[in-house]
């Protein structure tokens, strides 16, 4: 006997001695509910009886087969294939020299959508299924450009076909137009930020904000457990001059964990910004923020 809690069919409450009209209404309602349940069940996979938390998962569709985003397996397979075929690095922090290309940006590997006409022919007219391809974005520092590539086709199961190719489909110059990479860029800029903080000095920073800067720790000017920590967040400088690229590092105060949760740093902006010239592939200069950026 099925468990009522797992059934999508329901019946309305009935009086102890129902009338004929009430019985008819109940039967119609139950039939309608059963029809709805049948339709829903054809699109949903039911959870197992022993599932701790009931869940619903949508089944694979023909539209998803051609327009669905790449799976984690497909992204990994494409990245490995592209690295082997081109000699690129998986990310900026892994480059072996200043001329090696790297897969760039938060969407470095994503779906390359097939032509609309091919998709409609497949979905509406019973045509052949368009093959899946990936779009790979890579920075080419030696050429001062960013390029997009069409990689594929991909086979079911997240596998790159033996006949797959890498085809360049777009190129953007100058190098300053490359995708933003907060993780990699921030890591490479860290020495510049630390040097800038030390140049400003503990007398100014401690007097304005307290001993919260890790860069000043060697001089005894940092106490995370007692006072928290200043952390940097990278944002684009929309006012960068033409042909130039600057990143702005805003600082937030992260309170001690005994006082507040990790996420609370969003509530505590600090009156400090550092502007970094990131035009070239190699970060070359750091500049102090203009006087208007100093609010302390």
Coordinates of C-alpha atoms in Angstrom, one line a residue:
X1 CA 0.0 0.0 0.0
X2 CA 1.4 3.4 -1.0
X3 CA 2.3 6.0 1.6
X4 CA -0.2 8.9 1.5
X5 CA 2.6 11.3 2.2
X6 CA 4.4 10.3 -1.0
X7 CA 1.3 10.5 -3.3
X8 CA 0.6 13.4 -5.5
X9 CA -3.1 12.5 -5.6
X10 CA -5.3 14.1 -3.0
X11 CA -9.0 13.9 -2.2
X12 CA -11.0 16.7 -0.5
X13 CA -12.5 16.2 2.9
X14 CA -16.0 14.6 2.8
X15 CA -18.8 14.8 5.3
X16 CA -19.8 11.7 7.3
X17 CA -22.9 11.2 5.2
X18 CA -22.2 12.7 1.8
X19 CA -25.0 13.6 -0.7
X20 CA -25.0 12.4 -4.3
X21 CA -23.8 15.8 -5.5
X22 CA -21.0 15.8 -3.0
X23 CA -19.9 12.3 -4.1
X24 CA -20.0 13.4 -7.8
X25 CA -18.0 16.5 -7.0
X26 CA -15.5 14.5 -5.0
X27 CA -15.1 12.0 -7.8
X28 CA -14.5 14.8 -10.4
X29 CA -12.0 16.5 -8.2
X30 CA -10.2 13.2 -7.6
X31 CA -10.1 12.4 -11.3
X32 CA -8.7 15.9 -12.1
X33 CA -6.1 15.6 -9.4
X34 CA -5.1 12.2 -10.7
X35 CA -4.7 13.6 -14.2
X36 CA -2.6 16.5 -13.0
X37 CA -0.5 14.0 -11.0
X38 CA 0.0 11.9 -14.1
X39 CA 1.1 14.9 -16.2
X40 CA 3.5 16.0 -13.5
X41 CA 4.9 12.5 -12.9
X42 CA 5.8 12.3 -16.6
X43 CA 8.2 15.2 -16.2
X44 CA 9.5 14.6 -12.7
X45 CA 11.4 11.7 -11.2
X46 CA 9.9 10.6 -7.9
X47 CA 12.2 10.4 -4.8
X48 CA 12.8 7.0 -3.3
X49 CA 10.9 5.8 -0.2
X50 CA 14.0 5.9 1.9
X51 CA 15.2 9.4 0.9
X52 CA 15.9 11.6 3.9
X53 CA 14.7 14.7 2.1
X54 CA 12.2 14.4 -0.7
X55 CA 13.5 16.0 -3.9
X56 CA 12.3 16.4 -7.5
X57 CA 14.6 16.3 -10.5
X58 CA 13.7 17.3 -14.1
X59 CA 14.4 14.7 -16.7
X60 CA 16.6 15.4 -19.7
X61 CA 15.0 17.2 -22.6
X62 CA 15.8 17.6 -26.2
X63 CA 16.2 21.3 -25.8
X64 CA 18.7 20.8 -22.9
X65 CA 20.7 18.5 -25.2
X66 CA 21.6 21.3 -27.5
X67 CA 21.2 24.4 -25.4
X68 CA 22.0 23.2 -21.8
X69 CA 25.1 24.6 -20.2
X70 CA 28.2 22.4 -20.1
X71 CA 28.3 19.9 -17.3
X72 CA 31.3 19.9 -14.9
X73 CA 32.6 16.8 -16.8
X74 CA 32.4 18.6 -20.1
X75 CA 34.2 21.7 -18.7
X76 CA 37.0 19.6 -17.4
X77 CA 37.4 17.6 -20.6
X78 CA 37.4 20.7 -22.8
X79 CA 40.0 22.5 -20.6
X80 CA 42.3 19.5 -20.6
X81 CA 42.0 19.1 -24.4
X82 CA 42.6 22.9 -25.0
X83 CA 45.6 22.9 -22.7
X84 CA 47.1 20.0 -24.5
X85 CA 46.3 21.3 -28.0
X86 CA 47.5 24.9 -27.5
X87 CA 50.0 24.8 -24.6
X88 CA 47.9 27.3 -22.6
X89 CA 47.8 27.3 -18.8
X90 CA 44.7 26.4 -16.9
X91 CA 44.6 29.8 -15.2
X92 CA 46.8 32.9 -14.9
X93 CA 48.4 31.9 -11.7
X94 CA 49.9 28.7 -13.4
X95 CA 51.7 30.4 -16.4
X96 CA 55.3 29.3 -16.7
X97 CA 56.4 32.6 -18.4
X98 CA 55.1 36.0 -19.4
X99 CA 54.3 34.8 -23.0
X100 CA 52.3 31.7 -22.2
X101 CA 48.5 32.0 -22.9
X102 CA 46.0 31.1 -20.2
X103 CA 42.3 30.3 -20.0
X104 CA 40.7 33.4 -18.7
X105 CA 37.7 34.7 -16.8
X106 CA 34.9 33.3 -14.8
X107 CA 33.4 32.0 -18.1
X108 CA 36.6 30.7 -19.6
X109 CA 34.9 27.4 -20.7
X110 CA 31.2 27.6 -21.6
X111 CA 28.7 26.4 -24.2
X112 CA 29.2 27.5 -27.7
X113 CA 25.5 27.8 -28.8
X114 CA 24.7 26.2 -32.2
X115 CA 23.1 28.2 -35.0
X116 CA 19.4 29.0 -34.3
X117 CA 18.4 27.5 -37.6
X118 CA 20.0 24.2 -36.7
X119 CA 18.3 24.2 -33.3
X120 CA 14.8 24.9 -34.7
X121 CA 15.3 22.2 -37.4
X122 CA 16.1 19.7 -34.7
X123 CA 13.4 20.7 -32.2
X124 CA 10.5 21.5 -34.6
X125 CA 11.2 19.6 -37.8
X126 CA 12.8 16.4 -36.7
X127 CA 16.2 17.2 -38.1
X128 CA 19.6 16.0 -36.9
X129 CA 20.7 17.0 -33.4
X130 CA 23.4 19.8 -33.7
X131 CA 26.7 18.7 -32.2
X132 CA 27.8 20.3 -28.9
X133 CA 30.8 22.6 -28.8
X134 CA 32.5 24.7 -26.1
X135 CA 33.6 28.3 -26.2
X136 CA 37.1 28.8 -24.6
X137 CA 38.4 32.3 -23.8
X138 CA 42.2 32.7 -23.6
X139 CA 44.5 35.6 -23.1
X140 CA 47.5 35.8 -25.5
X141 CA 50.0 38.0 -23.7
X142 CA 52.7 37.8 -26.4
X143 CA 50.2 39.0 -29.0
X144 CA 48.5 41.6 -26.8
X145 CA 45.1 40.1 -27.3
X146 CA 42.2 38.0 -26.0
X147 CA 40.8 35.3 -28.2
X148 CA 37.7 33.1 -28.2
X149 CA 37.9 29.5 -29.6
X150 CA 35.3 27.0 -30.7
X151 CA 36.3 23.5 -29.4
X152 CA 34.5 20.3 -30.2
X153 CA 32.5 18.4 -30.9
X154 CA 31.7 16.9 -27.6
X155 CA 30.3 13.4 -27.1
X156 CA 27.8 12.1 -24.5
X157 CA 29.3 11.5 -21.1
X158 CA 31.4 14.6 -21.1
X159 CA 34.0 13.4 -23.6
X160 CA 35.8 15.4 -26.3
X161 CA 35.5 13.6 -29.7
X162 CA 38.7 12.2 -31.2
X163 CA 38.1 14.4 -34.2
X164 CA 37.7 17.6 -32.1
X165 CA 39.4 20.8 -33.3
X166 CA 40.3 24.2 -31.9
X167 CA 39.0 27.0 -34.1
X168 CA 39.6 30.7 -33.3
X169 CA 36.3 32.6 -33.8
X170 CA 37.0 36.1 -32.3
X171 CA 39.9 38.3 -31.1
X172 CA 39.9 41.4 -29.1
X173 CA 42.7 43.9 -28.6
X174 CA 44.4 45.6 -26.7
X175 CA 45.3 43.3 -23.8
X176 CA 43.6 45.7 -21.4
X177 CA 40.3 44.3 -22.7
X178 CA 40.9 40.8 -21.2
X179 CA 38.4 39.4 -18.8
X180 CA 38.5 40.3 -15.2
X181 CA 39.9 37.6 -12.9
X182 CA 39.5 38.6 -9.3
X183 CA 41.2 35.6 -7.8
X184 CA 44.3 35.5 -10.1
X185 CA 44.7 39.3 -10.4
X186 CA 44.3 39.8 -6.7
X187 CA 46.9 37.2 -5.9
X188 CA 49.4 38.8 -8.3
X189 CA 48.7 42.3 -7.0
X190 CA 49.2 41.2 -3.3
X191 CA 52.9 42.2 -3.2
X192 CA 52.0 45.7 -4.6
X193 CA 49.2 46.1 -2.1
X194 CA 51.4 45.1 0.8
X195 CA 54.2 47.4 -0.4
X196 CA 51.8 50.3 -0.7
X197 CA 50.4 49.7 2.8
X198 CA 53.9 49.6 4.3
X199 CA 54.7 52.9 2.4
X200 CA 51.7 54.6 4.0
X201 CA 52.9 53.4 7.3
X202 CA 51.5 52.2 10.6
X203 CA 51.3 55.7 12.1
X204 CA 48.6 56.7 9.6
X205 CA 46.8 53.4 9.2
X206 CA 46.8 52.5 12.9
X207 CA 45.8 56.0 13.9
X208 CA 42.8 55.9 11.4
X209 CA 41.7 52.3 11.6
X210 CA 43.7 50.4 14.2
X211 CA 46.1 47.4 14.0
X212 CA 44.1 45.4 11.4
X213 CA 46.5 45.2 8.4
X214 CA 48.4 41.9 8.0
X215 CA 51.0 43.7 5.8
X216 CA 52.2 45.5 9.0
X217 CA 52.4 42.4 11.1
X218 CA 56.2 42.1 10.9
X219 CA 56.4 45.5 12.7
X220 CA 54.1 44.3 15.4
X221 CA 51.1 46.2 14.1
X222 CA 48.5 43.5 13.5
X223 CA 46.2 41.7 16.0
X224 CA 43.6 39.6 14.2
X225 CA 42.2 37.9 17.3
X226 CA 41.7 41.2 19.2
X227 CA 40.9 43.7 16.5
X228 CA 39.9 41.8 13.3
X229 CA 41.5 42.1 9.9
X230 CA 41.4 44.4 6.9
X231 CA 40.7 42.5 3.6
X232 CA 40.7 43.8 0.1
X233 CA 38.1 43.4 -2.6
X234 CA 38.9 44.0 -6.3
X235 CA 36.6 46.1 -8.6
X236 CA 37.1 47.5 -12.1
X237 CA 37.9 51.2 -12.4
X238 CA 35.3 52.3 -15.0
X239 CA 37.1 55.7 -15.4
X240 CA 40.4 54.1 -16.6
X241 CA 41.8 56.1 -19.6
X242 CA 41.4 54.8 -23.1
X243 CA 43.9 51.9 -23.7
X244 CA 44.6 51.6 -19.9
X245 CA 43.3 49.2 -17.3
X246 CA 43.2 50.0 -13.6
X247 CA 41.8 47.9 -10.8
X248 CA 40.7 49.4 -7.5
X249 CA 41.1 47.4 -4.3
X250 CA 38.6 48.5 -1.7
X251 CA 39.2 47.4 1.9
X252 CA 36.7 46.0 4.3
X253 CA 36.9 45.3 8.0
X254 CA 36.5 41.6 9.0
X255 CA 35.6 41.5 12.7
X256 CA 37.0 38.9 15.0
X257 CA 35.1 35.6 14.7
X258 CA 34.2 35.7 18.4
X259 CA 32.3 38.9 17.7
X260 CA 30.6 38.4 14.3
X261 CA 30.2 36.0 11.4
X262 CA 32.5 35.9 8.4
X263 CA 29.8 37.5 6.1
X264 CA 29.6 40.6 8.2
X265 CA 32.5 42.3 6.5
X266 CA 30.1 43.6 3.9
X267 CA 28.8 45.9 6.6
X268 CA 32.2 47.4 7.4
X269 CA 33.8 49.3 4.5
X270 CA 37.1 51.0 5.3
X271 CA 38.0 54.5 4.0
X272 CA 40.9 53.1 1.9
X273 CA 41.4 52.3 -1.7
X274 CA 44.5 51.4 -3.7
X275 CA 44.5 51.8 -7.5
X276 CA 46.7 49.3 -9.5
X277 CA 47.8 49.7 -13.1
X278 CA 46.9 46.3 -14.7
X279 CA 47.2 47.3 -18.3
X280 CA 50.0 44.9 -19.1
X281 CA 50.1 41.1 -18.5
X282 CA 52.6 41.8 -15.7
X283 CA 51.4 44.2 -13.0
X284 CA 53.8 47.1 -13.0
X285 CA 52.7 49.9 -10.7
X286 CA 50.6 50.8 -7.8
X287 CA 49.2 54.2 -7.0
X288 CA 47.8 55.7 -3.8
X289 CA 44.2 56.7 -4.0
X290 CA 43.3 60.3 -4.6
X291 CA 42.7 62.5 -1.6
X292 CA 38.9 62.1 -2.0
X293 CA 39.3 58.4 -1.2
X294 CA 40.7 59.1 2.3
X295 CA 37.7 59.6 4.6
X296 CA 39.4 58.9 7.9

